[in-house]
Short mmCIF file of C-alpha atoms in Angstrom, two decimals:
data_model
loop_
_atom_site.label_atom_id
_atom_site.label_comp_id
_atom_site.label_asym_id
_atom_site.label_seq_id
_atom_site.Cartn_x
_atom_site.Cartn_y
_atom_site.Cartn_z
CA MET A 1 0.00 0.00 0.00
CA LEU A 2 1.32 3.39 -0.96
CA ARG A 3 1.85 5.86 1.82
CA GLU A 4 -0.21 9.01 1.60
CA ASN A 5 1.75 12.13 0.94
CA PRO A 6 1.71 14.51 3.91
CA PRO A 7 -0.17 17.77 3.34
CA PRO A 8 2.04 20.61 2.13
CA ARG A 9 3.45 22.69 4.93
CA GLN A 10 1.89 26.11 5.18
CA LYS A 11 4.16 29.11 4.94
CA SER A 12 4.68 30.88 8.24
CA TRP A 13 3.72 34.54 8.18
CA VAL A 14 4.81 35.21 11.77
CA GLY A 15 8.19 36.66 10.76
CA PRO A 16 6.76 39.11 8.19
CA THR A 17 4.09 40.08 10.72
CA TYR A 18 6.74 41.07 13.25
CA LYS A 19 8.60 43.05 10.58
CA VAL A 20 5.47 45.08 9.83
CA THR A 21 4.84 45.61 13.54
CA ILE A 22 8.41 46.67 14.34
CA ILE A 23 8.64 49.13 11.42
CA MET A 24 5.34 50.77 12.38
CA LEU A 25 6.28 50.81 16.06
CA VAL A 26 9.62 52.53 15.49
CA ILE A 27 8.02 55.15 13.22
CA GLY A 28 5.29 55.71 15.80
CA GLN A 29 7.84 56.16 18.59
CA ILE A 30 9.76 58.70 16.51
CA GLN A 31 6.55 60.63 15.87
CA VAL A 32 5.81 60.71 19.60
CA SER A 33 9.25 62.14 20.37
CA ILE A 34 8.88 64.85 17.72
CA ILE A 35 5.29 65.87 18.44
CA MET A 36 5.89 66.20 22.17
CA GLU A 37 8.44 68.92 21.41
CA ILE A 38 5.97 71.08 19.45
CA SER A 39 4.73 73.53 22.09
CA PRO A 40 1.99 75.21 20.00
CA LEU A 41 0.45 71.81 19.31
CA LYS A 42 0.47 70.91 23.00
CA GLU A 43 -1.16 74.22 23.90
CA PHE A 44 -3.74 73.80 21.14
CA PHE A 45 -4.85 70.36 22.33
CA GLY A 46 -4.51 71.33 25.98
CA GLU A 47 -7.12 74.06 25.55
CA ARG A 48 -9.44 71.89 23.45
CA PHE A 49 -10.00 68.60 25.24
CA TYR A 50 -12.95 67.77 23.01
CA LEU A 51 -10.59 67.40 20.04
CA SER A 52 -8.97 64.42 21.73
CA LEU A 53 -12.39 62.81 22.02
CA VAL A 54 -13.08 63.56 18.34
CA GLN A 55 -9.77 61.92 17.45
CA PHE A 56 -10.74 58.94 19.55
CA VAL A 57 -14.07 58.53 17.72
CA ILE A 58 -12.41 58.85 14.30
CA SER A 59 -9.76 56.34 15.36
CA PHE A 60 -12.39 53.88 16.55
CA LEU A 61 -14.39 54.14 13.33
CA SER A 62 -11.28 53.91 11.14
CA ILE A 63 -9.99 50.72 12.70
CA GLN A 64 -13.42 49.11 12.57
CA LEU A 65 -13.95 49.99 8.91
CA TYR A 66 -10.42 49.02 7.91
CA GLY A 67 -10.73 45.59 9.47
CA PHE A 68 -14.23 45.04 8.10
CA PHE A 69 -13.41 46.04 4.52
CA TYR A 70 -9.83 44.73 4.43
CA ASN A 71 -10.63 41.92 1.99
CA ILE A 72 -12.10 44.47 -0.41
CA ILE A 73 -9.23 46.94 0.09
CA ALA A 74 -6.67 44.18 -0.54
CA LYS A 75 -8.03 43.75 -4.07
CA LYS A 76 -7.80 47.44 -4.91
CA PRO A 77 -4.85 49.14 -6.68
CA MET A 78 -1.65 49.75 -4.72
CA TRP A 79 -2.31 53.47 -4.14
CA VAL A 80 -5.71 52.71 -2.60
CA ARG A 81 -4.19 50.13 -0.24
CA VAL A 82 -1.36 52.47 0.75
CA LEU A 83 -3.73 55.39 1.33
CA ALA A 84 -6.15 53.31 3.42
CA GLY A 85 -3.33 51.81 5.46
CA LEU A 86 -1.59 55.15 5.97
CA TRP A 87 -4.81 56.86 7.05
CA THR A 88 -5.63 54.13 9.57
CA TYR A 89 -2.06 54.09 10.85
CA GLU A 90 -1.76 57.83 11.39
CA VAL A 91 -5.24 58.31 12.83
CA ASN A 92 -4.70 55.59 15.41
CA THR A 93 -1.16 56.72 16.18
CA MET A 94 -2.21 60.32 16.78
CA SER A 95 -5.26 59.43 18.84
CA ILE A 96 -3.27 57.80 21.64
CA MET A 97 -0.31 60.20 21.84
CA LYS A 98 -1.86 62.63 24.34
CA PRO A 99 0.07 65.56 22.81
CA ALA A 100 -1.42 68.01 25.31
CA LYS A 101 1.12 66.80 27.88
CA ARG A 102 4.83 66.15 27.64
CA ALA A 103 6.47 63.06 29.10
CA PRO A 104 10.00 63.20 30.53
CA TYR A 105 12.77 61.92 28.28
CA ILE A 106 13.55 59.22 30.81
CA SER A 107 9.99 57.87 30.38
CA LEU A 108 10.38 57.72 26.61
CA ILE A 109 13.71 55.92 26.89
CA LEU A 110 12.52 53.42 29.50
CA SER A 111 9.32 52.76 27.56
CA PHE A 112 11.27 52.09 24.37
CA PHE A 113 13.32 49.35 26.02
CA LEU A 114 10.40 47.96 28.02
CA THR A 115 8.26 47.66 24.90
CA PHE A 116 10.86 45.74 22.93
CA ALA A 117 11.67 43.63 25.99
CA MET A 118 7.98 42.70 26.10
CA MET A 119 8.13 41.85 22.41
CA ILE A 120 11.02 39.46 23.08
CA VAL A 121 9.03 37.88 25.90
CA SER A 122 6.04 37.44 23.59
CA ILE A 123 8.20 35.79 20.93
CA ILE A 124 9.74 33.38 23.44
CA TYR A 125 6.37 32.55 24.96
CA GLY A 126 4.77 32.06 21.56
CA ASN A 127 7.47 29.61 20.49
CA LYS A 128 7.30 27.72 23.78
CA ALA A 129 3.51 27.55 23.68
CA VAL A 130 3.53 26.04 20.19
CA LYS A 131 6.24 23.55 21.11
CA HIS A 132 4.31 22.26 24.11
CA GLN A 133 0.91 22.58 22.40
CA ARG A 134 -0.59 24.59 25.22
CA GLY A 135 -0.79 28.19 26.26
CA LEU A 136 -2.85 31.33 25.91
CA PHE A 137 -4.19 30.54 22.45
CA THR A 138 -7.32 32.06 21.02
CA SER A 139 -8.97 32.16 17.61
CA ARG A 140 -8.25 34.65 14.84
CA HIS A 141 -11.68 36.24 15.20
CA LYS A 142 -11.22 36.78 18.94
CA VAL A 143 -7.68 38.10 18.48
CA ILE A 144 -8.84 40.72 15.98
CA LEU A 145 -11.86 41.61 18.10
CA TRP A 146 -9.91 41.95 21.34
CA SER A 147 -7.02 43.69 19.62
CA GLU A 148 -9.37 46.50 18.63
CA ARG A 149 -11.05 46.53 22.05
CA ILE A 150 -7.80 46.70 24.02
CA PHE A 151 -6.47 49.50 21.84
CA VAL A 152 -9.68 51.52 22.06
CA LEU A 153 -9.90 50.97 25.82
CA THR A 154 -6.29 52.03 26.36
CA CYS A 155 -6.67 55.02 24.05
CA PHE A 156 -9.76 56.22 25.90
CA GLY A 157 -8.08 55.63 29.26
CA ILE A 158 -5.05 57.71 28.33
CA ILE A 159 -7.25 60.56 27.08
CA VAL A 160 -9.26 60.55 30.30
CA CYS A 161 -6.13 60.36 32.45
CA ALA A 162 -4.80 63.45 30.66
CA GLU A 163 -7.51 65.48 32.39
CA MET A 164 -7.04 63.97 35.84
CA LYS A 165 -5.73 66.41 38.40
CA ARG A 166 -4.70 63.79 40.95
CA VAL A 167 -1.71 61.68 40.03
CA ILE A 168 -2.56 59.26 42.84
CA ILE A 169 -5.60 58.21 40.77
CA GLU A 170 -3.93 58.55 37.38
CA PHE A 171 -1.05 56.19 38.16
CA PRO A 172 -3.02 53.06 39.17
CA THR A 173 -5.48 53.65 36.32
CA LEU A 174 -2.69 53.78 33.75
CA LEU A 175 -1.00 50.80 35.38
CA ILE A 176 -4.12 48.68 34.86
CA TYR A 177 -4.30 49.60 31.17
CA THR A 178 -0.59 48.82 30.77
CA ILE A 179 -0.95 45.41 32.40
CA LEU A 180 -3.90 44.58 30.13
CA SER A 181 -1.86 45.51 27.05
CA SER A 182 1.13 43.51 28.31
CA VAL A 183 -0.94 40.37 28.76
CA PHE A 184 -2.67 40.72 25.42
CA VAL A 185 0.49 41.10 23.32
CA VAL A 186 1.58 37.74 24.72
CA VAL A 187 -1.79 36.18 23.91
CA PHE A 188 -1.56 37.66 20.42
CA ALA A 189 1.94 36.23 19.93
CA ALA A 190 0.84 32.71 20.87
CA SER A 191 -2.34 32.87 18.80
CA MET A 192 -0.48 33.90 15.64
CA ARG A 193 1.23 30.52 15.67
CA ARG A 194 -1.98 28.53 15.62
CA PRO A 195 -2.61 26.44 12.50
CA ASN A 196 -4.77 28.22 9.93
CA PHE A 197 -4.54 31.53 11.79
CA TYR A 198 -3.51 33.31 8.60
CA ARG A 199 -5.57 33.23 5.44
CA GLN A 200 -3.18 31.54 3.06
CA GLU A 201 -5.17 32.64 0.03
CA SER A 202 -4.45 36.29 0.86
CA ASP A 203 -0.79 37.23 0.39
CA GLY A 204 -1.21 40.48 2.30
CA ASP A 205 -2.99 39.03 5.31
CA TYR A 206 0.12 39.37 7.45
CA ILE A 207 0.00 43.15 6.87
CA LEU A 208 -3.44 43.37 8.47
CA ILE A 209 -2.32 41.23 11.41
CA GLY A 210 0.90 43.25 11.70
CA GLN A 211 -1.07 46.49 11.82
CA LEU A 212 -3.35 45.16 14.53
CA TYR A 213 -0.37 43.87 16.50
CA TYR A 214 1.27 47.27 16.11
CA LEU A 215 -1.77 48.96 17.63
CA ASN A 216 -1.45 46.82 20.74
CA PHE A 217 2.30 47.33 21.03
CA PHE A 218 1.93 51.07 20.50
CA ALA A 219 -0.80 51.16 23.14
CA LEU A 220 1.60 49.26 25.40
CA TYR A 221 4.38 51.73 24.62
CA MET A 222 2.20 54.75 25.40
CA GLY A 223 0.98 52.98 28.52
CA TYR A 224 4.58 52.60 29.66
CA VAL A 225 5.31 56.25 28.80
CA TRP A 226 2.50 57.73 30.85
CA THR A 227 2.64 55.16 33.65
CA THR A 228 6.32 55.84 34.28
CA ALA A 229 5.74 59.59 33.93
CA SER A 230 2.92 59.56 36.48
CA PHE A 231 4.98 57.33 38.79
CA LEU A 232 7.87 59.80 38.71
CA GLU A 233 5.44 62.60 39.44
CA LEU A 234 3.81 60.64 42.25
CA MET A 235 7.15 59.88 43.89
CA GLU A 236 8.34 63.45 43.26
CA TRP A 237 11.55 62.15 41.76
CA ASN A 238 13.81 64.20 39.54
CA ALA A 239 12.89 63.28 35.96
CA ASP A 240 15.51 65.41 34.21
CA ILE A 241 17.76 63.00 32.35
CA TYR A 242 20.78 65.33 32.55
CA ASP A 243 20.51 65.63 36.33
CA ILE A 244 20.11 61.86 36.64
CA PHE A 245 23.23 61.34 34.52
CA VAL A 246 25.19 63.78 36.68
CA GLN A 247 24.00 62.15 39.89
CA LEU A 248 24.96 58.68 38.67
CA PHE A 249 28.37 59.37 37.15
CA TYR A 250 29.69 62.68 38.46
CA ARG A 251 28.34 62.91 41.99
CA GLU A 252 31.66 62.04 43.59
CA ASN A 253 33.52 64.64 41.54
CA ILE A 254 30.98 67.29 42.45
CA GLU A 255 31.28 66.47 46.13
#
């Protein structure tokens, strides 16, 4: 009796997904650093809180429509796909920045490393979970659904926290959002490795998944930024990076 040929091995789109996510994340982080230095923009949004809510609504609608019509968009000409992707990317990136306030440089630096450290953890966990056939797996539909929910929830939380006058309330609130995002990026990483998670008939499916994963990592990054900033404010610690550098390396010489 002839042995049946094993089914062809499906191509893994996990690597390309991470490439899309990392590229978008780095660009988003650069935009945050630049926009926080534009004083007129901070003053403009600081005096008009309702604009942040308008941005939030537009962001919510954009991500919902992009995900819903992605199969149609994927069949359109290149310029349509680029325009739709760029619009969704920028709208969602801007909506969670909280440009009305400025985070200390030390928060931006710490958040950069913490975010990529969490990405490494998610990669390791995802590989281990697949190897042992157990872990925080969930279906594609639930991943997409909860990816949007977590991002929207974190975005709204950061906007609300921007108007809080008491840092003792702001810090634990932001910490909860950050923990939620941290857990979900790990769940997302494990779920991406499930069989048939990607639609093999769509060559650009990994771009959609990469964009959704970016939203959660960017929400995590901004969560780290504002959580560390509020923690420094709560503890009344010196957040000036130059003074910290002097204290660490030149304190003895000064004394």
